[in-house]
GROMACS .gro file of C-alpha atoms in nm:
model
  396
    1MET     CA    1   0.526   1.632  -0.403
    2SER     CA    2   0.411   1.511  -0.054
    3ALA     CA    3   0.614   1.307   0.173
    4ARG     CA    4   0.561   0.948   0.183
    5SER     CA    5   0.362   0.804   0.414
    6VAL     CA    6   0.495   0.614   0.723
    7PRO     CA    7   0.254   0.464   0.956
    8LEU     CA    8   0.281   0.575   1.317
    9ALA     CA    9   0.179   0.243   1.472
   10GLY     CA   10   0.448   0.111   1.661
   11GLN     CA   11   0.675   0.399   1.611
   12ARG     CA   12   0.850   0.485   1.936
   13ILE     CA   13   0.814   0.907   1.997
   14LEU     CA   14   1.073   1.036   2.222
   15ALA     CA   15   0.877   1.400   2.318
   16LEU     CA   16   1.130   1.640   2.519
   17GLY     CA   17   0.910   1.906   2.671
   18ALA     CA   18   0.561   1.880   2.835
   19GLY     CA   19   0.356   2.101   2.585
   20LEU     CA   20   0.442   1.836   2.343
   21ALA     CA   21   0.201   1.565   2.537
   22ALA     CA   22  -0.130   1.774   2.383
   23TYR     CA   23  -0.001   1.628   2.022
   24ALA     CA   24  -0.012   1.242   2.125
   25ASP     CA   25  -0.380   1.184   2.049
   26ASN     CA   26  -0.382   1.383   1.736
   27ALA     CA   27  -0.089   1.450   1.524
   28LEU     CA   28   0.076   1.154   1.634
   29ALA     CA   29  -0.196   0.917   1.716
   30GLY     CA   30  -0.079   0.568   1.693
   31SER     CA   31   0.304   0.571   1.778
   32ARG     CA   32   0.445   0.518   2.077
   33PHE     CA   33   0.432   0.847   2.241
   34GLU     CA   34   0.679   0.871   2.513
   35ALA     CA   35   0.704   1.219   2.714
   36GLY     CA   36   1.085   1.259   2.842
   37PHE     CA   37   1.345   1.433   3.024
   38ILE     CA   38   1.673   1.545   2.819
   39ASP     CA   39   1.876   1.297   3.035
   40GLN     CA   40   1.696   1.046   2.857
   41VAL     CA   41   1.889   1.100   2.546
   42ALA     CA   42   2.186   0.920   2.654
   43ALA     CA   43   1.985   0.606   2.661
   44LEU     CA   44   1.873   0.570   2.316
   45GLY     CA   45   2.202   0.403   2.255
   46MET     CA   46   2.026   0.075   2.441
   47GLU     CA   47   1.638   0.175   2.367
   48PRO     CA   48   1.668   0.350   2.046
   49ALA     CA   49   1.360   0.588   1.940
   50ASP     CA   50   1.249   0.635   1.580
   51LEU     CA   51   1.225   1.005   1.644
   52VAL     CA   52   1.330   1.251   1.893
   53LEU     CA   53   1.062   1.562   1.892
   54ILE     CA   54   1.164   1.871   2.104
   55ASP     CA   55   1.027   2.167   2.217
   56ALA     CA   56   1.287   2.401   2.234
   57ASP     CA   57   1.064   2.659   2.411
   58ALA     CA   58   1.084   2.433   2.724
   59TRP     CA   59   1.432   2.452   2.750
   60ASP     CA   60   1.736   2.697   2.812
   61ALA     CA   61   2.020   2.755   2.549
   62ALA     CA   62   2.248   2.508   2.740
   63ALA     CA   63   2.016   2.254   2.772
   64MET     CA   64   1.935   2.247   2.414
   65ALA     CA   65   2.336   2.246   2.323
   66THR     CA   66   2.354   1.940   2.551
   67VAL     CA   67   2.063   1.742   2.382
   68ILE     CA   68   2.212   1.841   2.052
   69ARG     CA   69   2.564   1.714   2.118
   70ALA     CA   70   2.418   1.390   2.279
   71LEU     CA   71   2.241   1.341   2.009
   72SER     CA   72   2.476   1.384   1.761
   73ALA     CA   73   2.754   1.158   1.946
   74LEU     CA   74   2.474   0.851   1.892
   75ARG     CA   75   2.630   0.587   1.696
   76ALA     CA   76   2.290   0.598   1.511
   77PRO     CA   77   2.097   0.926   1.570
   78PRO     CA   78   1.736   0.905   1.518
   79PRO     CA   79   1.579   1.145   1.312
   80VAL     CA   80   1.538   1.491   1.525
   81LEU     CA   81   1.238   1.761   1.464
   82VAL     CA   82   1.308   2.033   1.718
   83ALA     CA   83   0.968   2.272   1.724
   84GLY     CA   84   0.953   2.631   1.888
   85GLU     CA   85   0.873   2.998   1.869
   86ASN     CA   86   1.218   3.073   2.002
   87LEU     CA   87   1.504   2.916   1.770
   88PRO     CA   88   1.824   3.067   1.771
   89ALA     CA   89   2.038   3.088   1.474
   90GLY     CA   90   2.303   2.866   1.623
   91LEU     CA   91   2.082   2.587   1.765
   92VAL     CA   92   1.929   2.568   1.403
   93ARG     CA   93   2.251   2.554   1.224
   94ASN     CA   94   2.379   2.262   1.514
   95VAL     CA   95   2.045   2.068   1.425
   96LEU     CA   96   2.037   2.082   1.038
   97ARG     CA   97   2.409   1.949   1.065
   98MET     CA   98   2.229   1.607   1.178
   99ASP     CA   99   2.157   1.360   0.887
  100ALA     CA  100   1.798   1.339   0.973
  101SER     CA  101   1.649   1.656   1.111
  102ASP     CA  102   1.409   1.932   1.080
  103ILE     CA  103   1.329   2.264   1.235
  104LEU     CA  104   0.927   2.381   1.291
  105GLU     CA  105   0.865   2.718   1.390
  106ALA     CA  106   0.548   2.782   1.628
  107PRO     CA  107   0.280   2.842   1.627
  108PHE     CA  108   0.198   2.541   1.428
  109THR     CA  109  -0.113   2.299   1.332
  110PRO     CA  110  -0.139   1.931   1.437
  111ASP     CA  111  -0.161   1.878   1.064
  112GLN     CA  112   0.194   2.064   1.019
  113LEU     CA  113   0.348   1.857   1.324
  114ALA     CA  114   0.223   1.526   1.146
  115ALA     CA  115   0.331   1.620   0.794
  116ALA     CA  116   0.688   1.706   0.945
  117VAL     CA  117   0.713   1.390   1.150
  118GLN     CA  118   0.579   1.219   0.843
  119ALA     CA  119   0.878   1.387   0.615
  120LEU     CA  120   1.145   1.249   0.854
  121LEU     CA  121   1.047   0.912   0.935
  122ALA     CA  122   1.060   0.861   0.545
  123GLN     CA  123   1.392   0.982   0.509
  124SER     CA  124   1.505   0.695   0.788
  125GLN     CA  125   1.303   0.388   0.593
  126PRO     CA  126   1.498   0.214   0.277
  127ALA     CA  127   1.447   0.373  -0.050
  128VAL     CA  128   1.251   0.188  -0.345
  129ALA     CA  129   1.505   0.023  -0.547
  130PRO     CA  130   1.507  -0.155  -0.862
  131ALA     CA  131   1.459  -0.540  -0.817
  132ALA     CA  132   1.778  -0.737  -0.847
  133PRO     CA  133   1.883  -0.802  -1.164
  134GLY     CA  134   1.750  -1.128  -1.344
  135VAL     CA  135   1.444  -1.125  -1.120
  136GLU     CA  136   1.111  -1.137  -1.343
  137SER     CA  137   0.832  -0.944  -1.218
  138ARG     CA  138   0.478  -1.082  -1.229
  139CYS     CA  139   0.193  -0.832  -1.254
  140TRP     CA  140  -0.137  -0.970  -1.117
  141GLY     CA  141  -0.485  -0.742  -1.198
  142VAL     CA  142  -0.771  -0.796  -0.986
  143THR     CA  143  -1.117  -0.655  -1.071
  144GLY     CA  144  -1.470  -0.684  -0.996
  145ALA     CA  145  -1.774  -0.798  -1.223
  146VAL     CA  146  -1.986  -0.587  -0.978
  147GLY     CA  147  -1.962  -0.374  -0.687
  148GLY     CA  148  -1.919  -0.533  -0.369
  149SER     CA  149  -1.784  -0.856  -0.499
  150GLY     CA  150  -1.483  -0.874  -0.295
  151ALA     CA  151  -1.222  -0.746  -0.490
  152THR     CA  152  -1.024  -0.512  -0.288
  153THR     CA  153  -1.008  -0.779  -0.004
  154LEU     CA  154  -0.894  -1.064  -0.236
  155ALA     CA  155  -0.621  -0.837  -0.388
  156ILE     CA  156  -0.536  -0.755   0.001
  157GLU     CA  157  -0.504  -1.146   0.076
  158ILE     CA  158  -0.328  -1.208  -0.239
  159ALA     CA  159  -0.073  -0.935  -0.211
  160HIS     CA  160  -0.031  -1.076   0.173
  161THR     CA  161   0.014  -1.417   0.071
  162LEU     CA  162   0.284  -1.379  -0.188
  163ALA     CA  163   0.491  -1.160   0.045
  164GLN     CA  164   0.455  -1.416   0.291
  165ARG     CA  165   0.566  -1.649   0.009
  166ALA     CA  166   0.866  -1.467  -0.121
  167ALA     CA  167   0.974  -1.403   0.269
  168LYS     CA  168   1.193  -1.099   0.202
  169ASP     CA  169   1.167  -0.729   0.230
  170ARG     CA  170   0.978  -0.554  -0.009
  171ALA     CA  171   0.875  -0.826  -0.232
  172VAL     CA  172   0.543  -0.722  -0.324
  173CYS     CA  173   0.344  -0.395  -0.389
  174LEU     CA  174  -0.032  -0.373  -0.410
  175VAL     CA  175  -0.122  -0.034  -0.596
  176ASP     CA  176  -0.477   0.090  -0.549
  177LEU     CA  177  -0.589   0.185  -0.905
  178ASN     CA  178  -0.925   0.333  -0.750
  179LEU     CA  179  -0.820   0.677  -0.736
  180ALA     CA  180  -1.124   0.844  -0.619
  181ASP     CA  181  -1.248   0.617  -0.338
  182GLY     CA  182  -1.020   0.310  -0.298
  183ALA     CA  183  -1.056   0.130   0.028
  184ALA     CA  184  -0.740  -0.089   0.037
  185ALA     CA  185  -0.552   0.156   0.258
  186ALA     CA  186  -0.866   0.165   0.511
  187TYR     CA  187  -0.863  -0.187   0.511
  188LEU     CA  188  -0.504  -0.267   0.575
  189GLY     CA  189  -0.512   0.033   0.832
  190CYS     CA  190  -0.299   0.270   0.681
  191SER     CA  191  -0.336   0.640   0.640
  192PRO     CA  192  -0.183   0.746   0.317
  193THR     CA  193  -0.105   1.142   0.311
  194THR     CA  194  -0.069   1.144  -0.075
  195ARG     CA  195  -0.244   1.221  -0.388
  196LEU     CA  196  -0.189   0.984  -0.680
  197ALA     CA  197  -0.303   1.255  -0.871
  198ASP     CA  198   0.026   1.437  -0.773
  199PHE     CA  199   0.142   1.231  -1.053
  200GLY     CA  200  -0.029   1.434  -1.275
  201GLN     CA  201   0.127   1.534  -1.655
  202ALA     CA  202   0.431   1.440  -1.518
  203ALA     CA  203   0.523   1.122  -1.671
  204ASP     CA  204   0.893   1.191  -1.800
  205ARG     CA  205   0.969   1.255  -1.420
  206ILE     CA  206   0.843   0.920  -1.259
  207ASP     CA  207   1.126   0.718  -1.142
  208ALA     CA  208   1.225   0.483  -0.854
  209ALA     CA  209   1.291   0.782  -0.652
  210MET     CA  210   1.001   0.987  -0.758
  211LEU     CA  211   0.806   0.660  -0.644
  212HIS     CA  212   0.906   0.637  -0.306
  213ALA     CA  213   0.722   0.943  -0.212
  214PHE     CA  214   0.410   0.772  -0.255
  215VAL     CA  215   0.464   0.417  -0.122
  216THR     CA  216   0.337   0.347   0.238
  217PRO     CA  217   0.531   0.028   0.404
  218VAL     CA  218   0.231  -0.249   0.506
  219SER     CA  219   0.468  -0.489   0.608
  220LYS     CA  220   0.826  -0.643   0.588
  221GLY     CA  221   0.734  -0.780   0.277
  222LEU     CA  222   0.423  -0.558   0.142
  223ASP     CA  223   0.451  -0.231   0.054
  224LEU     CA  224   0.129  -0.035  -0.085
  225ILE     CA  225   0.053   0.252  -0.296
  226ALA     CA  226  -0.251   0.426  -0.231
  227GLY     CA  227  -0.389   0.813  -0.264
  228VAL     CA  228  -0.629   0.951   0.002
  229ARG     CA  229  -0.967   1.006  -0.131
  230ASP     CA  230  -0.999   1.232  -0.446
  231ALA     CA  231  -1.307   1.261  -0.624
  232SER     CA  232  -1.078   1.477  -0.941
  233ALA     CA  233  -0.801   1.208  -0.935
  234PHE     CA  234  -0.912   1.009  -1.270
  235ASP     CA  235  -0.928   1.379  -1.440
  236ALA     CA  236  -0.588   1.455  -1.281
  237MET     CA  237  -0.404   1.144  -1.368
  238SER     CA  238  -0.306   1.130  -1.747
  239ARG     CA  239  -0.275   0.811  -1.897
  240GLU     CA  240   0.136   0.862  -1.971
  241SER     CA  241   0.141   0.907  -1.635
  242MET     CA  242  -0.046   0.597  -1.495
  243LEU     CA  243   0.118   0.399  -1.725
  244ARG     CA  244   0.461   0.495  -1.664
  245MET     CA  245   0.388   0.483  -1.271
  246LEU     CA  246   0.298   0.122  -1.325
  247GLU     CA  247   0.620   0.047  -1.549
  248VAL     CA  248   0.849   0.174  -1.269
  249VAL     CA  249   0.658  -0.017  -0.978
  250CYS     CA  250   0.699  -0.353  -1.207
  251GLU     CA  251   1.078  -0.233  -1.218
  252CYS     CA  252   1.130  -0.227  -0.844
  253TYR     CA  253   0.909  -0.519  -0.717
  254GLU     CA  254   0.922  -0.891  -0.791
  255TRP     CA  255   0.531  -0.913  -0.737
  256VAL     CA  256   0.287  -0.640  -0.838
  257ILE     CA  257  -0.093  -0.680  -0.748
  258LEU     CA  258  -0.350  -0.418  -0.894
  259ASP     CA  259  -0.667  -0.340  -0.776
  260ILE     CA  260  -0.846  -0.216  -1.099
  261PRO     CA  261  -1.215  -0.048  -1.118
  262ARG     CA  262  -1.424  -0.249  -1.341
  263HIS     CA  263  -1.506   0.089  -1.531
  264ARG     CA  264  -1.265   0.169  -1.790
  265ARG     CA  265  -1.011   0.447  -1.771
  266PRO     CA  266  -0.815   0.547  -2.102
  267TRP     CA  267  -0.532   0.354  -1.914
  268THR     CA  268  -0.732   0.040  -1.807
  269LEU     CA  269  -0.683  -0.176  -2.157
  270GLU     CA  270  -0.315  -0.125  -2.116
  271ALA     CA  271  -0.272  -0.203  -1.781
  272LEU     CA  272  -0.490  -0.519  -1.805
  273ALA     CA  273  -0.214  -0.606  -2.111
  274GLY     CA  274   0.046  -0.584  -1.920
  275CYS     CA  275  -0.103  -0.814  -1.627
  276ASP     CA  276   0.037  -1.186  -1.657
  277GLU     CA  277  -0.279  -1.279  -1.483
  278VAL     CA  278  -0.615  -1.127  -1.457
  279LEU     CA  279  -0.840  -1.233  -1.206
  280VAL     CA  280  -1.238  -1.121  -1.230
  281ILE     CA  281  -1.415  -1.168  -0.866
  282SER     CA  282  -1.771  -1.269  -0.887
  283GLU     CA  283  -2.071  -1.351  -0.632
  284LEU     CA  284  -2.270  -1.638  -0.662
  285THR     CA  285  -2.562  -1.456  -0.796
  286VAL     CA  286  -2.698  -1.485  -1.136
  287PRO     CA  287  -2.658  -1.071  -1.219
  288ALA     CA  288  -2.329  -1.115  -1.071
  289LEU     CA  289  -2.232  -1.419  -1.314
  290LEU     CA  290  -2.393  -1.279  -1.605
  291ALA     CA  291  -2.195  -0.952  -1.557
  292ALA     CA  292  -1.855  -1.185  -1.493
  293ARG     CA  293  -1.913  -1.351  -1.841
  294ALA     CA  294  -1.961  -1.056  -2.036
  295TYR     CA  295  -1.703  -0.852  -1.824
  296SER     CA  296  -1.435  -1.130  -1.892
  297ASP     CA  297  -1.524  -1.150  -2.285
  298GLU     CA  298  -1.485  -0.827  -2.291
  299ILE     CA  299  -1.148  -0.801  -2.180
  300GLU     CA  300  -1.064  -1.088  -2.368
  301ASP     CA  301  -1.186  -0.934  -2.693
  302SER     CA  302  -1.021  -0.611  -2.642
  303VAL     CA  303  -0.688  -0.673  -2.512
  304ASN     CA  304  -0.503  -0.784  -2.827
  305SER     CA  305  -0.213  -0.973  -2.644
  306GLY     CA  306  -0.372  -1.354  -2.584
  307LEU     CA  307  -0.466  -1.267  -2.247
  308ARG     CA  308  -0.754  -1.484  -2.060
  309PRO     CA  309  -0.912  -1.358  -1.747
  310ARG     CA  310  -0.988  -1.634  -1.496
  311ILE     CA  311  -1.294  -1.595  -1.293
  312VAL     CA  312  -1.298  -1.667  -0.885
  313LEU     CA  313  -1.623  -1.713  -0.756
  314ASN     CA  314  -1.637  -1.527  -0.403
  315ARG     CA  315  -1.840  -1.611  -0.116
  316LEU     CA  316  -1.915  -1.961  -0.141
  317ALA     CA  317  -2.128  -2.079   0.136
  318SER     CA  318  -2.294  -2.428   0.210
  319ARG     CA  319  -2.631  -2.489   0.041
  320MET     CA  320  -2.777  -2.505   0.373
  321PHE     CA  321  -2.758  -2.140   0.426
  322GLY     CA  322  -2.970  -2.039   0.134
  323PRO     CA  323  -3.046  -2.072  -0.247
  324ALA     CA  324  -2.704  -1.996  -0.365
  325PRO     CA  325  -2.580  -2.146  -0.675
  326SER     CA  326  -2.343  -2.461  -0.694
  327MET     CA  327  -2.004  -2.424  -0.858
  328THR     CA  328  -2.164  -2.651  -1.121
  329GLU     CA  329  -2.474  -2.429  -1.162
  330ALA     CA  330  -2.242  -2.094  -1.168
  331GLU     CA  331  -2.014  -2.225  -1.429
  332LYS     CA  332  -2.330  -2.281  -1.653
  333ALA     CA  333  -2.394  -1.924  -1.629
  334LEU     CA  334  -2.056  -1.860  -1.724
  335GLN     CA  335  -2.019  -2.082  -1.995
  336ARG     CA  336  -1.673  -2.146  -1.897
  337LYS     CA  337  -1.485  -2.311  -1.602
  338ALA     CA  338  -1.425  -2.073  -1.296
  339GLU     CA  339  -1.036  -2.061  -1.180
  340ALA     CA  340  -1.110  -2.092  -0.797
  341GLY     CA  341  -1.394  -2.065  -0.525
  342ILE     CA  342  -1.324  -1.835  -0.197
  343SER     CA  343  -1.511  -1.965   0.068
  344SER     CA  344  -1.758  -1.715   0.261
  345ASP     CA  345  -1.629  -1.606   0.639
  346TRP     CA  346  -1.832  -1.295   0.695
  347GLU     CA  347  -1.696  -1.310   1.063
  348ALA     CA  348  -1.322  -1.326   0.950
  349ALA     CA  349  -1.351  -1.080   0.685
  350ALA     CA  350  -1.572  -0.846   0.899
  351ALA     CA  351  -1.324  -0.853   1.180
  352SER     CA  352  -1.020  -0.789   0.976
  353ALA     CA  353  -1.162  -0.501   0.798
  354ASN     CA  354  -1.271  -0.351   1.137
  355LEU     CA  355  -0.927  -0.399   1.283
  356GLY     CA  356  -0.714  -0.324   1.004
  357GLY     CA  357  -0.539  -0.554   0.811
  358PRO     CA  358  -0.531  -0.885   0.626
  359ILE     CA  359  -0.750  -1.131   0.738
  360ALA     CA  360  -0.461  -1.380   0.732
  361GLN     CA  361  -0.299  -1.170   1.001
  362HIS     CA  362  -0.636  -1.140   1.260
  363ARG     CA  363  -0.801  -1.494   1.140
  364PRO     CA  364  -0.511  -1.678   1.021
  365LYS     CA  365  -0.744  -2.023   1.009
  366SER     CA  366  -1.007  -1.871   0.817
  367ARG     CA  367  -1.131  -2.064   0.496
  368ILE     CA  368  -1.085  -1.744   0.327
  369VAL     CA  369  -0.712  -1.775   0.380
  370LYS     CA  370  -0.660  -2.139   0.300
  371ASP     CA  371  -0.830  -2.077  -0.039
  372VAL     CA  372  -0.634  -1.794  -0.135
  373GLN     CA  373  -0.328  -1.953  -0.053
  374THR     CA  374  -0.434  -2.263  -0.274
  375LEU     CA  375  -0.543  -2.013  -0.534
  376VAL     CA  376  -0.166  -1.833  -0.498
  377ASP     CA  377   0.026  -2.130  -0.509
  378ARG     CA  378  -0.140  -2.258  -0.849
  379LEU     CA  379  -0.091  -1.924  -1.010
  380ALA     CA  380   0.236  -1.837  -0.924
  381THR     CA  381   0.335  -2.182  -1.046
  382GLN     CA  382   0.220  -2.089  -1.384
  383PRO     CA  383   0.500  -2.008  -1.680
  384LEU     CA  384   0.542  -1.630  -1.675
  385ARG     CA  385   0.323  -1.462  -2.020
  386ARG     CA  386   0.578  -1.301  -2.237
  387ASP     CA  387   0.447  -1.220  -2.568
  388ALA     CA  388   0.426  -0.853  -2.752
  389GLY     CA  389   0.108  -0.699  -2.670
  390ARG     CA  390   0.224  -0.755  -2.291
  391ASP     CA  391   0.590  -0.607  -2.353
  392ALA     CA  392   0.425  -0.348  -2.584
  393SER     CA  393   0.226  -0.226  -2.298
  394ARG     CA  394   0.521  -0.204  -2.036
  395ALA     CA  395   0.683   0.008  -2.255
  396ALA     CA  396   0.409   0.245  -2.330
   0.00000   0.00000   0.00000
């Protein structure tokens, strides 16, 4: 099982040994990397580090014994990774007695160092725990009527808005179900190191503890489950494992947002049936509107749970900028009312994608942010959908 991916951005890593500086721009890129000396360990009580990385070959045995004793004496010792070619047995034993520690034998590659650092940082992160008793989990699915409609962008903004609205730790989980080439992690500036296909056929082993290994923290209130690009992921992930994963996610988070690919998979209908809301995202072009209508009808006819998808029109612009249909004209093509319209703000969306993170983080005054907040506030006040079809899908 792969280690949980923890973003290095902002993580203070104190490296003891001049040779470790070579890894600052590859394995440890993005972290607050500080090359230091042994006497700085004593100051960690006042200026904590997220991880201490030690080159054992840079110091003699007496110096290493001193630094390990100083680390062990701290009230809250940081994770410690000792790397080197000459690792005496006594040193290894003393290091491994620490709560969060590991040994990495030289020679090692930057990827091996990065994996060891990620594993130690993950140990220090709070585990995913089931939601508090009595807290109802809500699950919203977001899917595009056509490619490039902005479904992933809106799923991210909705998840961020809900996390801000909840104002507590780990309230929301965004799950990117585009297993082969999902973009949610890239849009958020995250680098997941896991493959969701690692769940494979292991439906009976998936629980909150196993889920912990696949979660990437995005912010205080928002977690992401996404995998690295993997062309074979859809084939490797069984229907049973996918549905079990989604069930566990809904047990652990108050809000779950699914970024659902528009092409049907063996688990698609049951995943949709387990949602309280399904948002079909469409652009304001006639082909996209017709696709949104057909896709919504298909979901409604195929999911026998009373679920009625809500169509959201994305990238609304003033008529002076082109011949795009108005909301009224769009609804004629849809032959149903649209749930909401999201304004066009290409500059804000592009800046957010390039910088990594929600639009609300980089352009909080964007019209997109306001429109998404209005949509979330309206849907969040709707009563929970409780019916046999939905409950059965979550128990599948």
